Structure formats: structure tokens, C-alpha cells
Short mmCIF file of C-alpha atoms in Angstrom, two decimals:
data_model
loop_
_atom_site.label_atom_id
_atom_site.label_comp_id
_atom_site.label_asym_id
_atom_site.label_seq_id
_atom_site.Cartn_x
_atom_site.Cartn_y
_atom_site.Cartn_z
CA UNK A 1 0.00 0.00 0.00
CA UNK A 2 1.39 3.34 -1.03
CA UNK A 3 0.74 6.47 1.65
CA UNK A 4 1.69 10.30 0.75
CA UNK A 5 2.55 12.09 4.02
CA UNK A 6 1.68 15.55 4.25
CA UNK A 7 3.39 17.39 7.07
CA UNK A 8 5.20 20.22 7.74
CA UNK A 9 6.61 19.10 11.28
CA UNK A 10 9.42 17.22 10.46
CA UNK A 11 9.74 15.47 13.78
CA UNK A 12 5.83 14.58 13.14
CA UNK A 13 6.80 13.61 10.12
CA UNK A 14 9.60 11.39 10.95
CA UNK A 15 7.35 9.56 13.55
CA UNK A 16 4.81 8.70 10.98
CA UNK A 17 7.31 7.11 8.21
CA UNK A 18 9.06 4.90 10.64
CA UNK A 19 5.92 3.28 12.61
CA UNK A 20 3.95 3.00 9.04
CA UNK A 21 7.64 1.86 7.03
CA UNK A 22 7.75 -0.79 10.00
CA UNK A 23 4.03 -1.93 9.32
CA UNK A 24 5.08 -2.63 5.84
CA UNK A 25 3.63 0.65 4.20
CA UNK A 26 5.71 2.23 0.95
CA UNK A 27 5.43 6.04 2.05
CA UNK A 28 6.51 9.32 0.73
CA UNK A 29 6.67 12.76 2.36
CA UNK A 30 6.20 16.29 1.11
CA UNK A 31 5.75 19.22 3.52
CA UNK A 32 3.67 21.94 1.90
CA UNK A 33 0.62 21.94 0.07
CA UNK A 34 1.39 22.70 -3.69
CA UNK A 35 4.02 19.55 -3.46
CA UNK A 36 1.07 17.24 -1.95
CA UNK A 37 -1.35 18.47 -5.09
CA UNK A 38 1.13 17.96 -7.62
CA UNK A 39 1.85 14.11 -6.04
CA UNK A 40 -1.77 13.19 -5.68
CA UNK A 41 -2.53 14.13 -9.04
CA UNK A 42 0.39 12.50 -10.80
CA UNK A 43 0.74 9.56 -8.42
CA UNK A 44 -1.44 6.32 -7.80
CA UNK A 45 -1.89 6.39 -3.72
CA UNK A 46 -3.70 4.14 -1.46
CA UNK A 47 -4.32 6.83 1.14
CA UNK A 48 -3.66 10.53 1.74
CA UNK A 49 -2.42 11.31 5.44
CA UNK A 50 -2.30 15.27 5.19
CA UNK A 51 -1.81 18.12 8.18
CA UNK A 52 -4.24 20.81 8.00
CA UNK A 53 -2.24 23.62 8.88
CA UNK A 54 0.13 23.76 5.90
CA UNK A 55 2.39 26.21 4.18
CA UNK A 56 1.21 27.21 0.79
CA UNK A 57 -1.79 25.21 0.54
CA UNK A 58 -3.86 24.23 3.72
CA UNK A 59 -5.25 20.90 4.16
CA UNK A 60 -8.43 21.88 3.49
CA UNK A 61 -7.36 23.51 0.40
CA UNK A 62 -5.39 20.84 -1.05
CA UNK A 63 -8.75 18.42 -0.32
CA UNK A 64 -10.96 20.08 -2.08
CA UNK A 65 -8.80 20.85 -4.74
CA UNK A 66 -7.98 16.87 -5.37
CA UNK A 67 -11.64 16.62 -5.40
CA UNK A 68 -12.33 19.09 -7.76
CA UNK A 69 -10.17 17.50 -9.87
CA UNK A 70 -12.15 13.96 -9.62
CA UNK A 71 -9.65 11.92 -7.74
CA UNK A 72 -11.39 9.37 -5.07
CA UNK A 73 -8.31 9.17 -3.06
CA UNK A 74 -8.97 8.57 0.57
CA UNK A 75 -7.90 10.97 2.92
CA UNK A 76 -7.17 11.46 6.37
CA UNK A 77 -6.52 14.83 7.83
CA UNK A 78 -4.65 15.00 11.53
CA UNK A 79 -5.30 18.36 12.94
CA UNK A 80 -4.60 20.27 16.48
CA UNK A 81 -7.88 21.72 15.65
CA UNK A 82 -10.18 19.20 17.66
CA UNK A 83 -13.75 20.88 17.72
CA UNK A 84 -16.81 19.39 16.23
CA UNK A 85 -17.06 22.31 13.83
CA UNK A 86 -13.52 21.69 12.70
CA UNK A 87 -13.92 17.94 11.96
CA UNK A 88 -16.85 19.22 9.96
CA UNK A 89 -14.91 21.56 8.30
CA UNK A 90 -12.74 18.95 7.22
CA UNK A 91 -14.98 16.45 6.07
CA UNK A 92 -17.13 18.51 4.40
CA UNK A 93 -14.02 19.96 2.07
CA UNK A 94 -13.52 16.27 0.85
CA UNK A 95 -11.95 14.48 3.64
CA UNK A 96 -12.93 11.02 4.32
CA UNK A 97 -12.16 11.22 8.06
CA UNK A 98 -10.26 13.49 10.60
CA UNK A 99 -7.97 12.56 13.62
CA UNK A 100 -7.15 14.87 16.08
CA UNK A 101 -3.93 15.33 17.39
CA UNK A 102 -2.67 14.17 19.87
CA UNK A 103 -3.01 10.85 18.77
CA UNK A 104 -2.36 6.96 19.31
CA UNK A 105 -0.44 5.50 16.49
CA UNK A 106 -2.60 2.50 17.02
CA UNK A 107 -5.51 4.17 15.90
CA UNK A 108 -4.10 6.36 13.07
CA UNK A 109 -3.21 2.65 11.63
CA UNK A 110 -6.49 1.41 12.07
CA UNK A 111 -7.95 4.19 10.21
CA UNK A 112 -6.08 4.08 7.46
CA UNK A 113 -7.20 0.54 7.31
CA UNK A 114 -10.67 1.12 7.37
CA UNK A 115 -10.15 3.79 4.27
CA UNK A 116 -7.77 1.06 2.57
CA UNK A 117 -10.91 -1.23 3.02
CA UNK A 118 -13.29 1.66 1.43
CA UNK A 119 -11.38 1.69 -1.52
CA UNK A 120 -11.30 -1.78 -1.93
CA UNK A 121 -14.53 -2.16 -1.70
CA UNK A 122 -15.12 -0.44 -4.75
CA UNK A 123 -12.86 -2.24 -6.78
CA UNK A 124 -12.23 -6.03 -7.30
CA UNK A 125 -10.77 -7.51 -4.20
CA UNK A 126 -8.88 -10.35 -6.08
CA UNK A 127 -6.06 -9.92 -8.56
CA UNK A 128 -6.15 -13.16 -11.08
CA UNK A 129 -3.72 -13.68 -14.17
CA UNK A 130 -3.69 -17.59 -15.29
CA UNK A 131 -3.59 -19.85 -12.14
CA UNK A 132 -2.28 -16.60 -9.73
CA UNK A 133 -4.52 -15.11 -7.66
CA UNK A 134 -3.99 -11.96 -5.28
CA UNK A 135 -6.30 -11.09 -2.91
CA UNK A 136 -5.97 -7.13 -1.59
CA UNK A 137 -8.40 -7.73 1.30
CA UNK A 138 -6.89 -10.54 2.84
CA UNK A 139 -3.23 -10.18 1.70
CA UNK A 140 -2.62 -13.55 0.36
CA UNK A 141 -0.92 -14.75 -2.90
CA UNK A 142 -2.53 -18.08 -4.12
CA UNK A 143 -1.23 -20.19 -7.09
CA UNK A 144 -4.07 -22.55 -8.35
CA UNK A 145 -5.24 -22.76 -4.50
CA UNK A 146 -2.06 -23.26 -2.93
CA UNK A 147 -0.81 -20.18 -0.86
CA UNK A 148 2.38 -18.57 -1.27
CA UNK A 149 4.38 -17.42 1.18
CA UNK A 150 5.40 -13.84 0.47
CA UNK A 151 6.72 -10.96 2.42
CA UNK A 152 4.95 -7.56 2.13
CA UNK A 153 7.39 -6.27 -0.10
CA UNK A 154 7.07 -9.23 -2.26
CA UNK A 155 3.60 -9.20 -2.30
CA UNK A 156 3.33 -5.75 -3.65
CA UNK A 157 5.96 -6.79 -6.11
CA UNK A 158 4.23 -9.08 -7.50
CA UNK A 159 1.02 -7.08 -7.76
CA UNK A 160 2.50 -4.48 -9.70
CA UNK A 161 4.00 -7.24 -12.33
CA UNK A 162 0.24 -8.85 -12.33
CA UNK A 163 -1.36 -5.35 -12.92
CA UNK A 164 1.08 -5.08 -15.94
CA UNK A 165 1.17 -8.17 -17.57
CA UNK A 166 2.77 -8.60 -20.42
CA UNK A 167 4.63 -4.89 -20.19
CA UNK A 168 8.63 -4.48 -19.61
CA UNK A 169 9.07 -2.74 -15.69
CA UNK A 170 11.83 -0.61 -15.42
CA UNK A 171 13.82 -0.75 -12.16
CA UNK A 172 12.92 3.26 -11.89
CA UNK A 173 8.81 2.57 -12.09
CA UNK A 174 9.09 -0.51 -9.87
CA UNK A 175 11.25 1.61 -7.63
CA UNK A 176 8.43 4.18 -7.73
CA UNK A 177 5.60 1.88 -7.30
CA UNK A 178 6.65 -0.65 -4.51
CA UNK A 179 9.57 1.32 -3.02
CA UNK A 180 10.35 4.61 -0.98
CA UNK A 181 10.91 7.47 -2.96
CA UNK A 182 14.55 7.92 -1.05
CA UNK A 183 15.59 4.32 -1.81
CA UNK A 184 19.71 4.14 -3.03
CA UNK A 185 19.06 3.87 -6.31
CA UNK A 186 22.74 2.80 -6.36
CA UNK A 187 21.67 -0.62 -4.77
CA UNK A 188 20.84 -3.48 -6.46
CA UNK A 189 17.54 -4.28 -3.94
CA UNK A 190 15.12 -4.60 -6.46
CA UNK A 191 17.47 -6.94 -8.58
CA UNK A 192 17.50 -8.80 -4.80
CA UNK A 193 13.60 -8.83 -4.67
CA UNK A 194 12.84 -9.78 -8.10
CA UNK A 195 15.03 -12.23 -7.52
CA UNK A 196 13.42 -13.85 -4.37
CA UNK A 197 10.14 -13.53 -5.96
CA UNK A 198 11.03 -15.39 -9.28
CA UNK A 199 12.33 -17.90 -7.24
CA UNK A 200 9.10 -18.50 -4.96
CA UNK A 201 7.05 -18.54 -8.05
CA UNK A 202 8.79 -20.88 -10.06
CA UNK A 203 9.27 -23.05 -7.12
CA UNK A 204 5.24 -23.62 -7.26
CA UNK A 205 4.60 -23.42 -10.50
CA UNK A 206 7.58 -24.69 -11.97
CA UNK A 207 7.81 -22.08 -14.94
CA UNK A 208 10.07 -19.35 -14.60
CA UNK A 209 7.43 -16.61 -15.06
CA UNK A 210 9.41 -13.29 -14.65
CA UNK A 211 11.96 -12.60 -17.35
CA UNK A 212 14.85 -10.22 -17.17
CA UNK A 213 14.95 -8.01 -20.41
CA UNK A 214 18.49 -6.90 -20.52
CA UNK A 215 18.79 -2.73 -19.69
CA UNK A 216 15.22 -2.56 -19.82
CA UNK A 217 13.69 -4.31 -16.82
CA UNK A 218 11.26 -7.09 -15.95
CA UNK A 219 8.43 -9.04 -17.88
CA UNK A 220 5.86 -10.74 -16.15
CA UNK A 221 4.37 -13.60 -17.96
CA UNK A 222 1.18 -15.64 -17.48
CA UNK A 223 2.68 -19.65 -17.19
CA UNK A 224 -0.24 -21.06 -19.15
CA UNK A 225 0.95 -18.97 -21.94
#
């Protein structure tokens, strides 16, 4: 699941990418408004976690300017402001819930949960090219009925290579898509990951489904094919 992190308190800031980097959560942070529209309207996100009080654009601003522009995202606002009136300020500019601060981590992570189960809701909850099957709801990669064992980075690996069957993955998009922004690009991690995950898949289904496509990327190919 991919999270943009609005905030303009860097210690704030920090606290959130650590506890939601340890639950397994790719995140990236901007701290001002006009960065946070220009991400949310040229990036794919799972959830929006946004500050209300922010330079250039406020949060309440910045939400009702991503829903002019007909994007669905979910988004949570954390504010000082706690009043009644100010939650309904916030949800009524586009936000899909409001958490005052202070707050328990705990509950910010059950939140964005809930959202994350929103969205899902609306879409299909099961990912299925040729005998694999994702499911997003429960988290579990299946290969004609037998479960995979995948880590949460793997798992979102592979769900970005089953979204885009059949199209050549450079490392930069899957970089993008299924890691932090401030990755070393100098690594070779995703060569790592790739790797693990080929390995797990052709280990149960005994085809070697992801192909390496020399200075270009990765091609992920349905095994009945």
C-alpha cells in the first residue's frame, strides 16, 4: 500500500514514516501543500495522510482541490484543531475522516485501514492472471489454491508485475511503485527482490514466469501462456 505524508513538522513527520515503514507501508513525504497536489494528481496512492495547517496550501485547500479534480483518493486529515465544527470543516471539504492530534499511532493505523478497506470495496478484491490469484483484502498470494508465502514487499511486487502483464518494468517505475521514494538507487535491492520472488514462483509453478529483459527491466508472464 502506497501512503503520501503531508506534514510540515518534520519530527511529526519522521514519527509517521518509521511506525507506518515498519508496518510494511511504501510512504513518501512532502511538507507543503502545492508539493502534496502535484503528487496526488500525478501519483497512484492508497491513502492521503495530510496536516491541515500547511504552508502554501492548507489541508483543506489541497482536499478540495484533489476533489475538484475527480480523484477518489482517501484521505485522512490529523489536525490540532479538535472541535466538532472543525472535523466538519474537514470532512465537508472532501476528507474522508479526521484525527485529532494528539493521537495513538494504534488508531491512526487502524484508520487508514478502514479507508484502505473503502477503496477496496469499490474495486475487485482479487487480482487473477492464469492460475495466480492476489487477494488485496486478505493479503494472500494463491497459485491454483495453494498459498504462497510472500513478504509484504514481495507481495506488492508481484502485484504491480500482475497489474502489468505482459509490459517491460523498469527498475525506476518498480522503484516508484513498490519502493520509498529515497531508496539508493545505487543498490541493487530490487534486482534482490525480483530475484526472491522469481524464485518463490517458479518453485510452485515450476515455470520461470518473470523474465529479465536486458537494460530494460522485468516481464511478467502468465505460465499457461
Amino acid at each position: 500500500m502506497k501512503i503520501l505524508v503531508v506534514e510540515d513538522d518534520k519530527k511529526i513527520a519522521q514519527f509517521l514514516l518509521k511506525g507506518l515503514k515498519e508496518e510494511g507501508y511504501v510512504t513518501h513525504w512532502v511538507q507543503d501543500g502545492d508539493s502534496a497536489l502535484q503528487n496526488a494528481t500525478q501519483e497512484e496512492w492508497d491513502v492521503l495522510v495530510l496536516d491541515r495547517m500547511l504552508p502554501k496550501r492548507d489541508g483543506l485547500t489541497l482536499c478540495r482541490e484533489i476533489r475538484q479534480k475527480g480523484n477518489r483518493v482517501p484521505i485522512l486529515i490529523l489536525s490540532a484543531r479538535s472541535t466538532i465544527e472543525n472535523r466538519v470543516e474537514g470532512l465537508d471539504a472532501g476528507a474522508d475522516d479526521y484525527l485529532p492530534k494528539p493521537f495513538s499511532f494504534n488508531e491512526l493505523l487502524a484508520r487508514i485501514r478502514a479507508l484502505a478497506r473503502r477503496k477496496t470495496e469499490n474495486l475487485t478484491s482479487t487480482l487473477t492472471v492464469g492460475d495466480f490469484q492476489l487477494d488485496m483484502t486478505a493479503h494472500t498470494a494463491t497459485f491454483q489454491g495453494n498459498k504462497i508465502d510472500l513478504t509484504n514487499r514481495e507481495f506488492a511486487l508481484l502485484q504491480l508485475f500482475m497489474k502489468r502483464k505482459g509490459h517491460i518494468l523498469s527498475r525506476t517505475l518498480i522503484a516508484e511503485s513498490v519502493w520509498d521514494y529515497d531508496f539508493q538507487s545505487g543498490t541493487n535491492v530490487i534486482d534482490v527482490y525480483v530475484n526472491y520472488l522469481r524464485n518463490k514462483l517458479k518453485k510452485i509453478s515450476g515455470r520461470d514466469v518473470i523474465e529479465t529483459v536486458r537494460n530494460r527491466g522485468y516481464l511478467f508472464k502468465d505460465p499457461a501462456e
